[in-house]
């Protein structure tokens, strides 16, 4: 197998990859980010790219997503096309992330479930009609045939499924489709339909994020992702972060508005996707949701009030499977919601789903997951043990708490390079700049230190001669984009107190990682891989994140940005009862280290408030 | 232990019993029937009798049910008082069966459950408050404590129980009462209440009969029967028997009126009993119902349409545990209904409950249960095998299909003796005669043959000189009560076609018993005991039932009339998860022999259309 060089335009970024690598993976390695709406399933057509030099052939089944003109011009789907030649690839504007596509990405490499037993299965049965010699009850006739086909032994039955069953069987000449759902260690017959409807079996995976709610509509029969939609969490009007929403819910506001907001989010997104894909909501049989512990409580209508205060106790870590209609979620009347279990108040089902999706608990190698948002959650372990912790990182990486910070949406500056007093930046959607998102802030700190504009303590060298450097109200600030370049006419700047906030955030995340690695008695080089997930849109410059001291300084190939691993885990759990079982086992076996009064964490935090760190030995590869 | 003679007045019936036998049991053996409303629990006071000679002492705890005058006059409760002397006992009118007390009796001997795990248990927990070192989720804290107390391993949880749990625990200082319910092989937390409410745990046992619905309200904590109520099945307005109700439900009438009628029955009876006993309906946590397969279907709202027609297939034999509120039954909002499983279309949960309550499946001795109503159902077996069958007996024994037949209520002639052209009869409640109930009809046939008024073929000797014998429209008839003796002024008669119907009924029941005994390759003398249950009120003259050929001619002590064994079985299943498990096992393991096209049954039926039988060798003890 040879190696080939792929160069992406207009960025002109090159990367060397093994033969057979897909273009999307090469782009990821080159840190060129492209749409990955369907998670690499080749169904959304969102990752169209143009091959301008070299030969690459579009997968046959992807051709339906490309016009004749596009095929003639060398367009292929990046997620489906393998590399067997040196290539030049142009990424058209529409393949870049757009506003509506926030946080929907997943790493293609881990998005496929190998299991073949979805959480809800449809089984077509042709039953032998009863005779005097064989006149067992109708439902027993169905169970008997299910046992013959599936080898299971006992089925719970919804009373609703028994109502009218007698007529249904006889009217459909004993040919029916049975929907069988898994609920922990039991199987339940949840629906019986006349004739063969096995191809109409859909499910929804939901990532209930504090900031954004993302759903995927999945054809369970074909295991294809039919579409993805995201929207801002409607709870935002009751508070920007989980803490303020908890205060609202536990004060005069009450729980209901927050519960109803998230149900509305989910209903709106399902309606939108169902319409787009011509799927009947009545054929959606299951929803699997992953979210942090507070979001899971809001989703199910459980009080989160004791989560917020020491000793941080949730109502539940494992949640019952609930009829969707009991929550007002509009899918099939017999459909249900399964919520991925949590570990503790600040380590939720999103982390559990993420750990499961990365396969951390499957192999003897020690691996870690770092999920960076308002909280930084870290999980480390292997197939024998799992530990985790959570640290409050503040909203800086999600665009809060900084002067010009914003979420990773259109117009956000996501990449910055500073050289010779000049600033090159790139915005999401190539739109006029509106602010800086998390990945842009990481870039900017790196660039400011590298160019000697700020020191290792995060303070500006006030005496420096630089047109972009100014002091306002005694706070130094640096202009990234001048007013004439921006949408509003206001300059986009980064201030010393912004940098201070960012240092606290990155310090908290790194201290949590370091404390956890120390706690288990390992060193960084004994960790096989760190998967990084979080609210950076589809993009994170890992070397720069290392160089500012956010991520540990280990070989680059040991750190993988995996996007929305919570959504991946939810989808895998929908498509595989084994995957959901793994989530339950992970949530039960993971040991949570409470950092809130853990002295080593405090010490690590103080030590990490430096760029990259007060202990330079921890960051040998960082050159400034 | 000595033997004592007890004579019951006004009947002047004597019986010899072992020392320590209770008066109620002695009365049963003497075939003197007395009120047994509470099933022999000593709580209803319905079985007051007066000791007029000899010494007997009322149980101390029964004294509250007797006035000082009554105690001074020698009154005791028959169900509670042991015999240690020769006694004369007078049975006052109010202790005889009255209209409202139809079919509520159970044999005291088998009405007590030995098990100590009711279907719903209340456990009081004093939980250790959470700390940073022990901050597991609230519900896990409860489960952990339950496991410590009960040694179980996994609990299902209603979402409703999790709502508001956080506040509930903290407001009640971590002292709560948890209601745990059994559902097949699982335990479910169904309610969590602040503080200690363990003494407030009630349940209801229901016998859903085609004719009568009877409920018992049970204090699960003390295992006491607090009261019993019965009423006519409100479905009667849609048809007298199951077949006509099925025709109604499956035709233009639809299922709903029949479902709603039985729910109304249950709600009315619960309301009445709850009021009488000062029990809050909100504290009733479970209902266990037993009924024939059609009644169980109506109860749960399931179509019974295929039950009626060959090959006689019900929708289900095992029924899911259903939230009571889903059926509109007004008990605790988290309460449930458990329905005793059936065996087949015409062998229902009432038979299963009866077989369980008699302990037929518990021991190696072969025993049988004969339940006589519109259908005669027979079950025979032991702890290794069980077979059953059902035969349509027609409505004769329940008072239908005969000229002056009526149900066993006030004014019904229940006992008849004919001697020297004179008729002595006794009515229920000593009221003026209104008609003849099943037990009176059995008596009358016996007496008519014994006096040579009808022949062994059931035909009247038309030439006989007897003032009571007349021929009307060429049909001979015999007057039991002249018009001047009756309530309506109309005479109560029995006609030749009445006798014809009764012979068909008794022939079908006996043919079913005989076919089943032959099928399993036994003879009658190898059957240890036959328990007889059914719609005879609280009374059946067993020797006369044998002499007309209804019951097999085996030693008298091998036949026991046990009254409403379906209700007993339902109550035992409420009070013991082991008893319910036995019901499930019985329903699964019992082999149903379909008699409808079973030739040996047809032959037996023809042979049985004679008094007592065409084969006199089968009835050696019958002297006429």
PDB file of N, CA and C in Angstrom, chain B residues 346-347 351 355 368-372 375-380 387-391 508-514 516-517 530 590-592 595:
ATOM      1  N   UNK B 346     -62.609 -21.702  27.312  1.00  0.00           N
ATOM      2  CA  UNK B 346     -63.687 -22.040  28.244  1.00  0.00           C
ATOM      3  C   UNK B 346     -63.178 -22.601  29.571  1.00  0.00           C
ATOM      4  N   UNK B 347     -61.899 -22.371  29.856  1.00  0.00           N
ATOM      5  CA  UNK B 347     -61.364 -22.689  31.181  1.00  0.00           C
ATOM      6  C   UNK B 347     -60.586 -21.454  31.615  1.00  0.00           C
ATOM      7  N   UNK B 351     -61.151 -20.836  37.292  1.00  0.00           N
ATOM      8  CA  UNK B 351     -60.800 -22.235  37.536  1.00  0.00           C
ATOM      9  C   UNK B 351     -59.344 -22.336  38.004  1.00  0.00           C
ATOM     10  N   UNK B 355     -58.292 -23.999  41.398  1.00  0.00           N
ATOM     11  CA  UNK B 355     -57.343 -25.122  41.496  1.00  0.00           C
ATOM     12  C   UNK B 355     -56.201 -24.753  42.436  1.00  0.00           C
ATOM     13  N   UNK B 368     -59.627 -33.341  42.273  1.00  0.00           N
ATOM     14  CA  UNK B 368     -60.347 -32.688  41.186  1.00  0.00           C
ATOM     15  C   UNK B 368     -61.139 -31.496  41.669  1.00  0.00           C
ATOM     16  N   UNK B 369     -61.386 -30.552  40.755  1.00  0.00           N
ATOM     17  CA  UNK B 369     -62.272 -29.424  41.040  1.00  0.00           C
ATOM     18  C   UNK B 369     -63.399 -29.450  40.012  1.00  0.00           C
ATOM     19  N   UNK B 370     -64.626 -29.380  40.503  1.00  0.00           N
ATOM     20  CA  UNK B 370     -65.783 -29.326  39.607  1.00  0.00           C
ATOM     21  C   UNK B 370     -66.471 -28.005  39.875  1.00  0.00           C
ATOM     22  N   UNK B 371     -66.476 -27.138  38.869  1.00  0.00           N
ATOM     23  CA  UNK B 371     -67.118 -25.835  39.037  1.00  0.00           C
ATOM     24  C   UNK B 371     -68.367 -25.830  38.170  1.00  0.00           C
ATOM     25  N   UNK B 372     -69.513 -25.770  38.823  1.00  0.00           N
ATOM     26  CA  UNK B 372     -70.769 -25.925  38.089  1.00  0.00           C
ATOM     27  C   UNK B 372     -71.482 -24.594  37.947  1.00  0.00           C
ATOM     28  N   UNK B 375     -71.479 -23.176  32.416  1.00  0.00           N
ATOM     29  CA  UNK B 375     -70.551 -24.196  31.973  1.00  0.00           C
ATOM     30  C   UNK B 375     -70.146 -25.017  33.168  1.00  0.00           C
ATOM     31  N   UNK B 376     -69.906 -26.290  32.946  1.00  0.00           N
ATOM     32  CA  UNK B 376     -69.272 -27.086  33.970  1.00  0.00           C
ATOM     33  C   UNK B 376     -67.810 -27.210  33.596  1.00  0.00           C
ATOM     34  N   UNK B 377     -66.923 -26.778  34.504  1.00  0.00           N
ATOM     35  CA  UNK B 377     -65.500 -26.919  34.233  1.00  0.00           C
ATOM     36  C   UNK B 377     -64.923 -27.918  35.220  1.00  0.00           C
ATOM     37  N   UNK B 378     -64.125 -28.829  34.707  1.00  0.00           N
ATOM     38  CA  UNK B 378     -63.528 -29.860  35.542  1.00  0.00           C
ATOM     39  C   UNK B 378     -62.022 -29.773  35.398  1.00  0.00           C
ATOM     40  N   UNK B 379     -61.326 -29.813  36.516  1.00  0.00           N
ATOM     41  CA  UNK B 379     -59.861 -29.891  36.476  1.00  0.00           C
ATOM     42  C   UNK B 379     -59.454 -31.033  37.385  1.00  0.00           C
ATOM     43  N   UNK B 380     -58.526 -31.850  36.934  1.00  0.00           N
ATOM     44  CA  UNK B 380     -58.042 -32.978  37.735  1.00  0.00           C
ATOM     45  C   UNK B 380     -56.524 -33.013  37.627  1.00  0.00           C
ATOM     46  N   UNK B 387     -55.082 -31.782  34.055  1.00  0.00           N
ATOM     47  CA  UNK B 387     -55.876 -31.722  32.831  1.00  0.00           C
ATOM     48  C   UNK B 387     -57.215 -31.065  33.162  1.00  0.00           C
ATOM     49  N   UNK B 388     -57.853 -30.503  32.178  1.00  0.00           N
ATOM     50  CA  UNK B 388     -59.141 -29.884  32.431  1.00  0.00           C
ATOM     51  C   UNK B 388     -59.998 -29.956  31.189  1.00  0.00           C
ATOM     52  N   UNK B 389     -61.264 -29.718  31.379  1.00  0.00           N
ATOM     53  CA  UNK B 389     -62.167 -29.629  30.245  1.00  0.00           C
ATOM     54  C   UNK B 389     -63.350 -28.776  30.661  1.00  0.00           C
ATOM     55  N   UNK B 390     -64.159 -28.469  29.696  1.00  0.00           N
ATOM     56  CA  UNK B 390     -65.316 -27.633  29.960  1.00  0.00           C
ATOM     57  C   UNK B 390     -66.460 -28.145  29.106  1.00  0.00           C
ATOM     58  N   UNK B 391     -67.651 -28.167  29.696  1.00  0.00           N
ATOM     59  CA  UNK B 391     -68.816 -28.602  28.931  1.00  0.00           C
ATOM     60  C   UNK B 391     -69.941 -27.618  29.167  1.00  0.00           C
ATOM     61  N   UNK B 508     -74.344 -33.447  31.038  1.00  0.00           N
ATOM     62  CA  UNK B 508     -73.147 -32.832  30.456  1.00  0.00           C
ATOM     63  C   UNK B 508     -72.040 -32.743  31.488  1.00  0.00           C
ATOM     64  N   UNK B 509     -72.409 -32.336  32.712  1.00  0.00           N
ATOM     65  CA  UNK B 509     -71.378 -32.202  33.754  1.00  0.00           C
ATOM     66  C   UNK B 509     -70.777 -33.567  34.079  1.00  0.00           C
ATOM     67  N   UNK B 510     -71.658 -34.553  34.271  1.00  0.00           N
ATOM     68  CA  UNK B 510     -71.127 -35.869  34.631  1.00  0.00           C
ATOM     69  C   UNK B 510     -70.310 -36.467  33.488  1.00  0.00           C
ATOM     70  N   UNK B 511     -70.800 -36.292  32.247  1.00  0.00           N
ATOM     71  CA  UNK B 511     -70.068 -36.834  31.098  1.00  0.00           C
ATOM     72  C   UNK B 511     -68.681 -36.192  31.008  1.00  0.00           C
ATOM     73  N   UNK B 512     -68.606 -34.899  31.342  1.00  0.00           N
ATOM     74  CA  UNK B 512     -67.307 -34.223  31.312  1.00  0.00           C
ATOM     75  C   UNK B 512     -66.380 -34.808  32.371  1.00  0.00           C
ATOM     76  N   UNK B 513     -66.929 -35.009  33.591  1.00  0.00           N
ATOM     77  CA  UNK B 513     -66.102 -35.598  34.658  1.00  0.00           C
ATOM     78  C   UNK B 513     -65.632 -36.986  34.234  1.00  0.00           C
ATOM     79  N   UNK B 514     -66.569 -37.775  33.753  1.00  0.00           N
ATOM     80  CA  UNK B 514     -66.258 -39.174  33.401  1.00  0.00           C
ATOM     81  C   UNK B 514     -65.243 -39.225  32.246  1.00  0.00           C
ATOM     82  N   UNK B 516     -63.048 -37.038  31.419  1.00  0.00           N
ATOM     83  CA  UNK B 516     -61.730 -36.587  31.845  1.00  0.00           C
ATOM     84  C   UNK B 516     -61.032 -37.658  32.676  1.00  0.00           C
ATOM     85  N   UNK B 517     -61.802 -38.290  33.578  1.00  0.00           N
ATOM     86  CA  UNK B 517     -61.213 -39.349  34.409  1.00  0.00           C
ATOM     87  C   UNK B 517     -60.753 -40.510  33.515  1.00  0.00           C
ATOM     88  N   UNK B 530     -62.878 -34.688  45.430  1.00  0.00           N
ATOM     89  CA  UNK B 530     -63.465 -33.761  44.450  1.00  0.00           C
ATOM     90  C   UNK B 530     -63.946 -32.532  45.206  1.00  0.00           C
ATOM     91  N   UNK B 590     -51.598 -26.725  32.615  1.00  0.00           N
ATOM     92  CA  UNK B 590     -52.839 -27.495  32.539  1.00  0.00           C
ATOM     93  C   UNK B 590     -53.172 -27.799  31.075  1.00  0.00           C
ATOM     94  N   UNK B 591     -53.456 -29.080  30.800  1.00  0.00           N
ATOM     95  CA  UNK B 591     -53.811 -29.485  29.446  1.00  0.00           C
ATOM     96  C   UNK B 591     -55.321 -29.426  29.295  1.00  0.00           C
ATOM     97  N   UNK B 592     -55.774 -28.674  28.326  1.00  0.00           N
ATOM     98  CA  UNK B 592     -57.217 -28.569  28.097  1.00  0.00           C
ATOM     99  C   UNK B 592     -57.656 -29.600  27.073  1.00  0.00           C
ATOM    100  N   UNK B 595     -63.714 -30.800  24.402  1.00  0.00           N
ATOM    101  CA  UNK B 595     -64.760 -31.820  24.350  1.00  0.00           C
ATOM    102  C   UNK B 595     -65.692 -31.653  23.154  1.00  0.00           C
TER     103      UNK B 595
END
